[in-house]
């Protein structure tokens, strides 16, 4: 029979293991993140918001990786998929083909994709990521996360990767705190294309 001290020690070790494992993620394909992915944080789940409960998204703006000025307000009247990513993030690499596919598939339906690149050491790394994964939509260069910090409340992009969907009125309609699949993106976007 176990005494109280070994039980407490086992519980403490379990808690530490859970905490350590929570700092690791998958690349969207079930593979563990590389050991060099320090600082990676993954959240859980997708949250969708009914039209009457949506709040306005902050005015995200900045220079793209190509040096062009861009603002979320530029896309008023369109559905916007806003993806927060970093080239150092294994799950971001895992979800990149899914984002590229859905961006291409929905371009003619009034859907715009915009990235926010964060915590990359150089723009070169971020540009290489876009080339490798054939990302054709723009991304704001935000290495210090200033644009991300504009989000307040419980629908902020609190993990990397995070994906938010903004409705045609500029309000946050859905958010994912994990790498997204094609089906996830469709679930987040389709209701807005169908008038919800």
Coordinates of N, CA, C and O in Angstrom, one line a residue:
X1 N 0.8 -1.2 0.0 CA 0.0 0.0 0.0 C 0.9 1.2 0.0 O 1.9 1.3 0.7
X2 N 0.5 2.2 -0.8 CA 1.3 3.4 -1.0 C 1.0 4.4 0.2 O -0.1 4.5 0.7
X3 N 2.1 5.0 0.7 CA 1.9 6.0 1.7 C 1.6 7.4 1.0 O 1.7 7.5 -0.2
X4 N 1.3 8.3 1.8 CA 0.8 9.7 1.3 C 2.0 10.4 0.6 O 1.7 10.9 -0.5
X5 N 3.2 10.3 1.0 CA 4.3 11.0 0.4 C 4.6 10.5 -1.0 O 4.7 11.3 -2.0
X6 N 4.7 9.1 -1.3 CA 4.8 8.7 -2.7 C 3.7 9.1 -3.6 O 3.9 9.3 -4.8
X7 N 2.5 9.1 -3.0 CA 1.3 9.5 -3.9 C 1.4 10.9 -4.3 O 1.2 11.3 -5.4
X8 N 1.8 11.8 -3.3 CA 2.0 13.2 -3.7 C 3.1 13.4 -4.7 O 3.0 14.2 -5.6
X9 N 4.2 12.6 -4.5 CA 5.3 12.8 -5.4 C 4.9 12.3 -6.8 O 5.2 12.9 -7.8
X10 N 4.2 11.2 -6.9 CA 3.7 10.7 -8.2 C 2.8 11.8 -8.9 O 2.9 12.0 -10.1
X11 N 1.9 12.4 -8.1 CA 1.0 13.4 -8.6 C 1.8 14.6 -9.1 O 1.5 15.2 -10.2
X12 N 2.8 15.0 -8.4 CA 3.6 16.2 -8.8 C 4.4 15.8 -10.1 O 4.4 16.7 -11.0
X13 N 4.9 14.6 -10.2 CA 5.6 14.2 -11.4 C 4.7 14.2 -12.6 O 5.0 14.6 -13.7
X14 N 3.5 13.7 -12.4 CA 2.5 13.7 -13.5 C 2.1 15.1 -13.9 O 2.0 15.3 -15.1
X15 N 1.9 16.0 -13.0 CA 1.6 17.4 -13.3 C 2.7 18.0 -14.1 O 2.5 18.7 -15.1
X16 N 4.0 17.8 -13.8 CA 5.1 18.3 -14.5 C 5.1 17.7 -15.9 O 5.3 18.4 -16.9
X17 N 4.9 16.4 -16.0 CA 4.9 15.8 -17.4 C 3.8 16.4 -18.3 O 4.1 16.6 -19.4
X18 N 2.6 16.6 -17.7 CA 1.5 17.2 -18.5 C 1.9 18.6 -19.0 O 1.7 19.0 -20.1
X19 N 2.5 19.4 -18.1 CA 2.9 20.7 -18.4 C 4.0 20.7 -19.5 O 3.9 21.5 -20.5
X20 N 4.9 19.8 -19.4 CA 6.0 19.8 -20.4 C 5.4 19.3 -21.8 O 5.7 19.9 -22.8
X21 N 4.5 18.3 -21.8 CA 3.9 17.9 -23.0 C 3.0 18.9 -23.6 O 2.9 19.0 -24.8
X22 N 2.4 19.8 -22.8 CA 1.5 20.8 -23.3 C 2.3 21.8 -24.1 O 1.8 22.5 -25.0
X23 N 3.6 22.0 -23.8 CA 4.5 22.9 -24.6 C 4.9 22.3 -25.9 O 5.5 23.0 -26.7
X24 N 4.6 21.1 -26.2 CA 4.9 20.5 -27.5 C 3.7 20.4 -28.3 O 2.6 20.3 -27.7
X25 N 3.8 20.3 -29.6 CA 2.6 20.2 -30.4 C 2.8 19.2 -31.5 O 3.9 18.6 -31.7
X26 N 1.8 19.2 -32.4 CA 2.0 18.4 -33.6 C 2.0 19.3 -34.8 O 1.6 20.5 -34.7
X27 N 2.4 18.8 -35.9 CA 2.5 19.6 -37.1 C 1.3 19.5 -38.0 O 1.3 19.9 -39.1
X28 N 0.2 19.0 -37.4 CA -1.0 18.9 -38.1 C -1.1 17.5 -38.8 O -2.1 17.1 -39.3
X29 N 0.0 16.8 -38.8 CA 0.0 15.5 -39.4 C 0.3 14.4 -38.4 O 0.6 13.3 -38.8
X30 N 0.3 14.7 -37.1 CA 0.4 13.8 -36.1 C 1.9 13.6 -35.7 O 2.2 12.8 -34.8
X31 N 2.8 14.3 -36.3 CA 4.2 14.2 -35.9 C 4.5 15.1 -34.8 O 4.0 16.2 -34.7
X32 N 5.4 14.7 -33.9 CA 5.8 15.6 -32.8 C 6.6 16.8 -33.3 O 7.4 16.6 -34.3
X33 N 6.6 17.9 -32.6 CA 7.4 19.1 -33.0 C 8.8 18.7 -32.8 O 9.2 18.0 -31.9
X34 N 9.7 19.3 -33.6 CA 11.2 19.1 -33.4 C 11.6 19.8 -32.1 O 11.0 20.7 -31.6
X35 N 12.7 19.3 -31.5 CA 13.2 19.8 -30.3 C 13.6 21.3 -30.4 O 13.7 22.0 -29.4
X36 N 13.9 21.7 -31.6 CA 14.3 23.1 -31.7 C 13.1 24.1 -31.8 O 13.3 25.3 -31.9
X37 N 11.9 23.6 -31.5 CA 10.7 24.4 -31.6 C 10.4 25.0 -30.2 O 9.3 25.0 -29.7
X38 N 11.4 25.5 -29.5 CA 11.2 26.1 -28.2 C 10.3 27.3 -28.2 O 10.4 28.1 -29.1
X39 N 9.5 27.4 -27.2 CA 8.6 28.6 -27.1 C 7.3 28.4 -27.9 O 6.4 29.2 -27.8
X40 N 7.1 27.2 -28.5 CA 5.9 26.9 -29.2 C 4.8 26.7 -28.2 O 4.9 26.0 -27.3
X41 N 3.6 27.3 -28.5 CA 2.4 27.1 -27.6 C 1.3 26.7 -28.5 O 1.0 27.3 -29.5
X42 N 0.6 25.6 -28.1 CA -0.6 25.2 -28.9 C -1.8 25.3 -28.0 O -1.8 24.8 -26.8
X43 N -2.9 25.9 -28.5 CA -4.2 25.9 -27.7 C -5.0 24.8 -28.2 O -4.6 24.0 -29.0
X44 N -6.3 24.8 -27.8 CA -7.2 23.7 -28.2 C -8.5 24.3 -28.7 O -9.0 25.2 -28.2
X45 N -9.0 23.6 -29.7 CA -10.4 23.8 -30.1 C -10.7 25.0 -31.1 O -9.9 25.9 -31.3
X46 N -11.9 25.0 -31.6 CA -12.4 26.0 -32.5 C -13.6 26.6 -31.8 O -14.5 25.9 -31.4
X47 N -13.7 27.9 -31.8 CA -14.9 28.6 -31.2 C -15.5 29.4 -32.4 O -14.9 30.1 -33.1
X48 N -16.8 29.1 -32.5 CA -17.6 29.9 -33.5 C -18.6 30.8 -32.7 O -19.1 30.4 -31.6
X49 N -18.9 32.0 -33.2 CA -19.7 33.0 -32.6 C -20.9 33.3 -33.4 O -20.8 33.6 -34.6
X50 N -22.1 33.3 -32.7 CA -23.3 33.6 -33.4 C -23.3 35.1 -33.8 O -22.6 35.9 -33.2
X51 N -23.9 35.4 -34.9 CA -23.9 36.7 -35.5 C -24.2 37.8 -34.5 O -23.5 38.9 -34.5
X52 N -25.2 37.6 -33.7 CA -25.6 38.6 -32.7 C -24.6 38.9 -31.5 O -24.7 39.8 -30.8
X53 N -23.7 37.9 -31.4 CA -22.7 38.0 -30.3 C -21.3 38.4 -30.7 O -20.4 38.5 -29.9
X54 N -21.1 38.7 -32.0 CA -19.8 39.0 -32.5 C -19.3 40.4 -32.1 O -20.1 41.3 -32.1
X55 N -18.0 40.5 -31.9 CA -17.4 41.8 -31.6 C -16.4 42.2 -32.7 O -15.9 41.3 -33.4
X56 N -16.2 43.5 -32.9 CA -15.4 44.0 -33.9 C -13.9 43.5 -33.7 O -13.4 43.6 -32.6
X57 N -13.3 43.2 -34.8 CA -11.9 42.8 -34.8 C -11.1 44.2 -34.7 O -11.5 45.2 -35.2
X58 N -9.9 44.2 -34.1 CA -9.1 45.4 -34.1 C -8.6 45.7 -35.4 O -8.5 44.8 -36.3
X59 N -8.2 46.9 -35.6 CA -7.6 47.3 -37.0 C -6.1 46.9 -37.1 O -5.2 47.6 -36.7
X60 N -6.0 45.7 -37.5 CA -4.6 45.1 -37.7 C -4.0 45.8 -39.0 O -4.7 45.9 -40.0
X61 N -2.8 46.2 -38.9 CA -2.2 46.9 -40.1 C -0.7 46.7 -39.9 O -0.1 46.5 -38.9
X62 N 0.0 47.0 -41.1 CA 1.4 46.9 -41.1 C 2.0 46.7 -42.5 O 1.2 46.9 -43.4
X63 N 3.2 46.4 -42.5 CA 3.9 46.1 -43.8 C 3.9 44.6 -44.0 O 4.2 43.9 -43.1
X64 N 3.7 44.2 -45.3 CA 3.8 42.8 -45.6 C 5.2 42.4 -45.7 O 6.1 43.3 -45.7
X65 N 5.5 41.2 -45.9 CA 6.8 40.7 -46.1 C 7.4 41.2 -47.4 O 8.6 41.2 -47.6
X66 N 6.5 41.7 -48.3 CA 7.0 42.3 -49.5 C 7.1 43.8 -49.4 O 7.3 44.5 -50.4
X67 N 6.9 44.4 -48.2 CA 7.0 45.8 -48.0 C 5.8 46.6 -48.3 O 5.9 47.9 -48.3
X68 N 4.7 46.0 -48.6 CA 3.4 46.8 -49.0 C 2.6 47.0 -47.7 O 2.6 46.2 -46.8
X69 N 2.0 48.2 -47.6 CA 1.1 48.5 -46.5 C -0.2 47.8 -46.7 O -0.7 47.7 -47.8
X70 N -0.7 47.2 -45.6 CA -1.9 46.4 -45.6 C -2.6 46.6 -44.3 O -2.0 46.8 -43.2
X71 N -3.9 46.6 -44.3 CA -4.8 46.8 -43.1 C -6.0 45.9 -43.2 O -6.5 45.6 -44.3
X72 N -6.4 45.4 -42.1 CA -7.6 44.5 -42.1 C -8.8 45.3 -42.6 O -9.7 44.8 -43.3
X73 N -8.8 46.6 -42.4 CA -9.9 47.5 -42.9 C -10.0 47.6 -44.4 O -11.0 47.9 -45.0
X74 N -8.9 47.2 -45.1 CA -8.9 47.2 -46.5 C -9.8 46.2 -47.1 O -10.2 46.2 -48.3
X75 N -10.2 45.2 -46.3 CA -11.0 44.1 -46.7 C -12.4 44.1 -46.2 O -13.1 43.1 -46.2
X76 N -12.9 45.2 -45.8 CA -14.3 45.4 -45.3 C -15.2 44.9 -46.4 O -15.0 45.2 -47.6
X77 N -16.2 44.2 -46.0 CA -17.2 43.6 -47.0 C -16.8 42.2 -47.5 O -17.6 41.6 -48.3
X78 N -15.6 41.8 -47.1 CA -15.2 40.4 -47.5 C -15.0 39.6 -46.2 O -14.9 40.1 -45.1
X79 N -15.1 38.3 -46.4 CA -14.7 37.3 -45.3 C -13.2 37.3 -45.3 O -12.6 37.0 -46.3
X80 N -12.6 37.4 -44.1 CA -11.2 37.4 -44.0 C -10.7 36.3 -43.0 O -11.3 36.1 -41.9
X81 N -9.8 35.5 -43.5 CA -9.2 34.5 -42.7 C -7.8 35.0 -42.3 O -7.0 35.3 -43.1
X82 N -7.6 35.2 -41.0 CA -6.4 35.8 -40.4 C -5.6 34.7 -39.7 O -6.1 34.1 -38.7
X83 N -4.5 34.4 -40.2 CA -3.7 33.3 -39.7 C -2.4 33.8 -39.0 O -1.6 34.5 -39.7
X84 N -2.1 33.5 -37.8 CA -0.9 33.8 -37.1 C 0.0 32.7 -37.1 O -0.3 31.6 -36.7
X85 N 1.3 32.9 -37.6 CA 2.2 31.8 -37.9 C 3.6 32.3 -37.7 O 3.9 33.5 -37.6
X86 N 4.5 31.3 -37.6 CA 6.0 31.6 -37.6 C 6.7 30.4 -38.4 O 6.2 29.3 -38.3
X87 N 7.7 30.7 -39.1 CA 8.4 29.7 -39.8 C 9.1 28.7 -38.9 O 9.3 27.5 -39.4
X88 N 9.3 29.0 -37.7 CA 9.9 28.1 -36.7 C 9.0 27.1 -36.1 O 9.4 26.2 -35.4
X89 N 7.7 27.3 -36.4 CA 6.6 26.5 -35.7 C 6.2 25.3 -36.6 O 5.7 25.5 -37.7
X90 N 6.5 24.1 -36.1 CA 6.2 22.9 -36.8 C 4.7 22.7 -37.2 O 4.4 22.4 -38.3
X91 N 3.7 23.0 -36.3 CA 2.3 22.9 -36.6 C 2.0 24.0 -37.7 O 1.1 23.7 -38.5
X92 N 2.7 25.1 -37.8 CA 2.4 26.1 -38.8 C 2.8 25.5 -40.2 O 2.1 25.7 -41.2
X93 N 3.9 24.8 -40.2 CA 4.3 24.1 -41.4 C 3.3 23.0 -41.8 O 3.0 22.8 -43.0
X94 N 2.8 22.3 -40.8 CA 1.8 21.3 -41.1 C 0.5 21.8 -41.7 O -0.1 21.2 -42.5
X95 N 0.1 23.0 -41.2 CA -1.2 23.5 -41.7 C -1.1 24.4 -43.0 O -2.1 24.7 -43.6
X96 N 0.1 24.8 -43.3 CA 0.3 25.7 -44.4 C -0.3 25.2 -45.7 O -1.0 26.0 -46.4
X97 N -0.2 23.9 -46.1 CA -0.8 23.5 -47.4 C -2.3 23.6 -47.3 O -3.0 23.9 -48.3
X98 N -2.9 23.4 -46.1 CA -4.4 23.5 -46.0 C -4.8 24.9 -46.2 O -5.8 25.2 -46.9
X99 N -4.1 25.9 -45.6 CA -4.4 27.3 -45.8 C -4.3 27.7 -47.2 O -5.2 28.4 -47.8
X100 N -3.2 27.3 -47.9 CA -3.0 27.6 -49.3 C -4.1 27.0 -50.2 O -4.6 27.7 -51.1
X101 N -4.5 25.8 -49.9 CA -5.6 25.2 -50.7 C -6.9 25.9 -50.6 O -7.6 26.2 -51.5
X102 N -7.3 26.2 -49.3 CA -8.6 26.8 -49.1 C -8.6 28.3 -49.6 O -9.6 28.8 -50.1
X103 N -7.4 28.9 -49.4 CA -7.3 30.3 -50.0 C -7.6 30.3 -51.5 O -8.3 31.1 -52.0
X104 N -7.0 29.3 -52.2 CA -7.2 29.3 -53.6 C -8.6 28.9 -54.0 O -9.2 29.4 -54.9
X105 N -9.2 27.9 -53.2 CA -10.5 27.5 -53.5 C -11.6 28.5 -53.2 O -12.7 28.4 -53.8
X106 N -11.4 29.4 -52.3 CA -12.4 30.4 -51.9 C -12.2 31.8 -52.4 O -12.9 32.7 -52.2
X107 N -11.1 32.0 -53.2 CA -10.7 33.3 -53.6 C -11.8 34.0 -54.4 O -12.1 35.2 -54.3
X108 N -12.5 33.2 -55.3 CA -13.6 33.8 -56.1 C -14.9 33.9 -55.4 O -15.9 34.3 -56.0
X109 N -15.0 33.6 -54.1 CA -16.2 33.6 -53.3 C -16.2 34.8 -52.3 O -17.0 34.9 -51.4
X110 N -15.2 35.7 -52.5 CA -15.1 36.9 -51.6 C -14.4 36.6 -50.3 O -14.7 37.3 -49.3
X111 N -13.6 35.6 -50.3 CA -12.8 35.3 -49.1 C -11.3 35.7 -49.3 O -10.8 35.5 -50.3
X112 N -10.8 36.5 -48.3 CA -9.4 36.9 -48.4 C -8.6 36.3 -47.2 O -9.1 36.3 -46.1
X113 N -7.4 35.9 -47.5 CA -6.5 35.4 -46.5 C -5.5 36.4 -46.2 O -4.9 37.0 -47.1
X114 N -5.1 36.6 -44.9 CA -4.1 37.5 -44.5 C -3.3 36.8 -43.3 O -4.0 36.3 -42.4
X115 N -2.0 36.8 -43.4 CA -1.2 36.2 -42.3 C -0.6 37.3 -41.5 O -0.5 38.4 -41.8
X116 N -0.3 36.9 -40.2 CA 0.5 37.7 -39.4 C 1.7 36.8 -39.0 O 1.6 35.8 -38.3
X117 N 2.9 37.2 -39.5 CA 4.1 36.4 -39.2 C 4.7 37.0 -37.9 O 4.9 38.2 -37.8
X118 N 5.0 36.1 -36.9 CA 5.5 36.6 -35.6 C 6.6 35.8 -35.1 O 6.8 34.6 -35.5
X119 N 7.5 36.4 -34.4 CA 8.6 35.8 -33.7 C 9.6 35.1 -34.6 O 10.4 34.3 -34.2
X120 N 9.6 35.5 -35.9 CA 10.7 35.0 -36.8 C 11.9 35.9 -36.6 O 11.8 37.1 -36.5
X121 N 13.1 35.3 -36.6 CA 14.3 36.1 -36.4 C 14.6 37.0 -37.6 O 15.1 38.1 -37.4
X122 N 14.3 36.6 -38.8 CA 14.5 37.4 -40.0 C 13.4 37.2 -41.0 O 12.6 36.2 -41.0
X123 N 13.2 38.3 -41.8 CA 12.2 38.2 -42.9 C 12.5 37.1 -43.9 O 11.6 36.5 -44.5
X124 N 13.8 36.8 -44.0 CA 14.3 35.8 -45.0 C 13.7 34.4 -44.6 O 13.2 33.7 -45.5
X125 N 13.6 34.1 -43.3 CA 13.0 32.8 -42.9 C 11.6 32.8 -43.3 O 11.0 31.8 -43.7
X126 N 10.9 33.9 -43.0 CA 9.4 34.0 -43.3 C 9.2 33.9 -44.8 O 8.2 33.2 -45.2
X127 N 10.0 34.6 -45.6 CA 9.8 34.5 -47.0 C 10.0 33.1 -47.6 O 9.3 32.7 -48.5
X128 N 11.0 32.5 -47.1 CA 11.4 31.1 -47.5 C 10.2 30.2 -47.2 O 9.8 29.3 -48.0
X129 N 9.6 30.3 -46.0 CA 8.4 29.6 -45.6 C 7.3 29.8 -46.7 O 6.7 28.8 -47.2
X130 N 7.0 31.0 -47.0 CA 6.0 31.3 -48.0 C 6.3 30.6 -49.4 O 5.4 30.1 -50.0
X131 N 7.5 30.7 -49.8 CA 7.9 30.1 -51.0 C 7.8 28.6 -51.0 O 7.2 28.0 -51.9
X132 N 8.3 28.0 -49.9 CA 8.2 26.5 -49.8 C 6.8 26.0 -49.8 O 6.6 24.9 -50.3
X133 N 5.9 26.7 -49.2 CA 4.5 26.2 -49.1 C 3.6 26.9 -50.1 O 2.4 26.7 -50.0
X134 N 4.1 27.7 -51.0 CA 3.4 28.3 -52.1 C 2.2 29.2 -51.5 O 1.1 29.1 -52.0
X135 N 2.5 29.9 -50.5 CA 1.6 30.8 -49.9 C 1.5 32.1 -50.8 O 2.5 32.8 -50.9
X136 N 0.3 32.3 -51.4 CA 0.2 33.5 -52.3 C -0.4 34.7 -51.6 O -0.4 35.8 -52.2
X137 N -1.1 34.5 -50.5 CA -1.7 35.7 -49.8 C -0.6 36.4 -49.0 O 0.4 35.8 -48.6
X138 N -0.9 37.7 -48.7 CA 0.1 38.5 -47.9 C 0.2 38.1 -46.4 O -0.8 37.7 -45.9
X139 N 1.3 38.4 -45.8 CA 1.4 38.3 -44.4 C 2.1 39.6 -43.8 O 3.1 40.1 -44.4
X140 N 1.6 40.1 -42.7 CA 2.1 41.2 -42.0 C 3.4 40.7 -41.3 O 3.3 39.7 -40.6
X141 N 4.5 41.5 -41.4 CA 5.7 41.2 -40.7 C 5.5 41.8 -39.3 O 5.5 43.0 -39.1
X142 N 5.4 41.0 -38.2 CA 5.1 41.4 -36.9 C 6.0 40.6 -35.9 O 5.4 39.9 -35.1
X143 N 7.3 40.7 -35.9 CA 8.2 39.9 -35.1 C 8.0 40.0 -33.6 O 8.2 39.1 -32.9
X144 N 7.5 41.2 -33.2 CA 7.3 41.4 -31.8 C 5.9 41.2 -31.3 O 5.6 41.4 -30.1
X145 N 5.0 40.8 -32.2 CA 3.6 40.5 -31.8 C 2.8 41.7 -31.5 O 1.8 41.6 -30.8
X146 N 3.1 42.9 -31.9 CA 2.4 44.1 -31.6 C 0.9 44.1 -32.2 O 0.0 44.5 -31.5
X147 N 0.8 43.5 -33.4 CA -0.5 43.5 -34.0 C -1.4 42.4 -33.2 O -2.6 42.7 -33.0
X148 N -0.8 41.4 -32.8 CA -1.5 40.3 -32.1 C -2.0 40.9 -30.7 O -3.1 40.5 -30.3
X149 N -1.3 41.7 -30.1 CA -1.6 42.3 -28.8 C -2.8 43.2 -28.9 O -3.4 43.6 -27.9
X150 N -3.2 43.6 -30.1 CA -4.4 44.5 -30.3 C -5.7 43.7 -30.0 O -6.7 44.3 -29.7
X151 N -5.7 42.4 -30.0 CA -6.8 41.6 -29.8 C -7.1 41.5 -28.3 O -6.1 41.3 -27.5
X152 N -8.3 41.8 -27.8 CA -8.6 41.7 -26.4 C -9.8 40.7 -26.2 O -10.4 40.3 -27.1
X153 N -10.0 40.3 -25.0 CA -11.1 39.4 -24.7 C -10.7 37.9 -24.9 O -9.6 37.6 -25.1
X154 N -11.8 37.1 -25.0 CA -11.6 35.7 -25.1 C -11.4 35.1 -26.5 O -11.4 33.9 -26.7
X155 N -11.4 36.0 -27.5 CA -11.2 35.6 -28.9 C -9.9 36.0 -29.5 O -9.7 36.2 -30.7
X156 N -8.9 36.2 -28.6 CA -7.6 36.6 -29.1 C -6.8 35.4 -29.6 O -7.1 34.3 -29.2
X157 N -5.9 35.7 -30.5 CA -5.1 34.6 -31.0 C -4.0 34.2 -30.0 O -2.8 34.6 -30.2
X158 N -4.3 33.4 -29.0 CA -3.5 33.2 -27.9 C -2.5 32.0 -28.1 O -1.8 31.6 -27.1
X159 N -2.4 31.5 -29.3 CA -1.5 30.4 -29.5 C -0.9 30.6 -30.9 O -1.3 31.4 -31.7
X160 N 0.2 29.9 -31.2 CA 0.8 29.9 -32.5 C 0.9 28.5 -32.9 O 1.6 27.7 -32.3
X161 N 0.1 28.1 -34.0 CA -0.7 28.9 -34.8 C -2.1 29.2 -34.2 O -2.5 28.5 -33.4
X162 N -2.6 30.3 -34.7 CA -4.0 30.6 -34.4 C -4.6 31.1 -35.8 O -3.9 31.7 -36.6
X163 N -5.9 30.8 -35.9 CA -6.6 31.3 -37.1 C -7.9 31.9 -36.7 O -8.7 31.3 -35.9
X164 N -8.2 33.1 -37.2 CA -9.5 33.8 -36.9 C -10.2 34.0 -38.2 O -9.5 34.3 -39.3
X165 N -11.5 34.0 -38.2 CA -12.3 34.3 -39.4 C -13.1 35.5 -39.0 O -13.8 35.6 -38.0
X166 N -13.0 36.5 -39.9 CA -13.7 37.8 -39.7 C -14.8 37.9 -40.7 O -14.6 37.7 -41.9
X167 N -16.0 38.3 -40.2 CA -17.1 38.3 -41.1 C -17.1 39.6 -42.0 O -16.2 40.5 -41.9
X168 N -18.1 39.8 -42.9 CA -18.1 40.9 -43.8 C -18.2 42.2 -43.1 O -17.9 43.3 -43.7
X169 N -18.7 42.2 -41.9 CA -18.9 43.5 -41.1 C -17.6 43.8 -40.3 O -17.7 44.7 -39.5
X170 N -16.6 43.0 -40.4 CA -15.4 43.2 -39.6 C -15.4 42.7 -38.2 O -14.6 43.1 -37.4
X171 N -16.3 41.7 -38.0 CA -16.4 41.1 -36.6 C -15.8 39.7 -36.6 O -15.9 39.0 -37.6
X172 N -15.3 39.3 -35.4 CA -14.7 38.0 -35.3 C -15.8 36.9 -35.2 O -16.7 37.0 -34.3
X173 N -15.8 36.0 -36.2 CA -16.9 35.0 -36.2 C -16.4 33.6 -35.8 O -17.2 32.8 -35.4
X174 N -15.1 33.4 -35.9 CA -14.6 32.0 -35.5 C -13.1 32.2 -35.1 O -12.4 33.1 -35.7
X175 N -12.7 31.2 -34.3 CA -11.2 31.2 -33.9 C -10.8 29.8 -33.7 O -11.5 29.0 -33.0
X176 N -9.6 29.5 -34.1 CA -9.0 28.2 -33.8 C -7.6 28.4 -33.1 O -6.9 29.3 -33.6
X177 N -7.4 27.7 -32.1 CA -6.1 27.8 -31.4 C -5.2 26.6 -31.6 O -4.5 26.1 -30.7
X178 N -5.3 26.0 -32.8 CA -4.5 24.9 -33.2 C -4.3 24.9 -34.7 O -4.9 25.7 -35.4
X179 N -3.4 24.1 -35.2 CA -3.2 23.9 -36.6 C -4.6 23.5 -37.2 O -5.3 22.6 -36.7
X180 N -4.9 24.1 -38.4 CA -6.2 23.9 -39.0 C -6.1 22.9 -40.2 O -5.1 22.9 -40.9
X181 N -7.1 22.1 -40.3 CA -7.3 21.2 -41.5 C -8.2 21.9 -42.5 O -8.8 23.0 -42.2
X182 N -8.3 21.4 -43.7 CA -9.2 21.9 -44.7 C -10.6 21.9 -44.2 O -11.3 22.9 -44.3
X183 N -11.0 20.8 -43.5 CA -12.4 20.7 -42.9 C -12.6 21.8 -41.9 O -13.7 22.3 -41.8
X184 N -11.6 22.0 -41.0 CA -11.7 23.1 -40.0 C -12.0 24.4 -40.7 O -12.9 25.2 -40.3
X185 N -11.2 24.7 -41.7 CA -11.4 26.0 -42.4 C -12.7 26.1 -43.0 O -13.4 27.2 -42.9
X186 N -13.2 25.0 -43.6 CA -14.5 25.1 -44.3 C -15.6 25.3 -43.2 O -16.6 26.0 -43.4
X187 N -15.5 24.6 -42.1 CA -16.5 24.8 -41.0 C -16.5 26.2 -40.5 O -17.6 26.7 -40.1
X188 N -15.4 26.9 -40.5 CA -15.3 28.3 -40.0 C -15.8 29.3 -41.0 O -16.4 30.3 -40.7
X189 N -15.5 29.0 -42.3 CA -15.8 29.9 -43.4 C -17.2 29.8 -44.0 O -17.9 30.7 -44.2
X190 N -17.6 28.5 -44.2 CA -18.9 28.3 -45.0 C -20.1 28.9 -44.4 O -20.9 29.5 -45.2
X191 N -20.3 28.9 -43.1 CA -21.5 29.6 -42.6 C -21.6 31.1 -43.0 O -22.7 31.6 -43.2
X192 N -20.4 31.7 -43.1 CA -20.4 33.2 -43.5 C -20.7 33.3 -45.0 O -21.3 34.3 -45.4
X193 N -20.3 32.4 -45.8 CA -20.7 32.4 -47.2 C -22.1 32.1 -47.4 O -22.7 32.5 -48.5
X194 N -22.8 31.4 -46.5 CA -24.2 31.1 -46.6 C -25.1 32.0 -45.8 O -26.2 31.8 -45.6
X195 N -24.5 33.2 -45.5 CA -25.3 34.2 -44.8 C -25.4 34.3 -43.4 O -26.2 35.1 -42.8
X196 N -24.7 33.4 -42.6 CA -24.8 33.4 -41.2 C -23.8 34.4 -40.6 O -22.7 34.7 -41.1

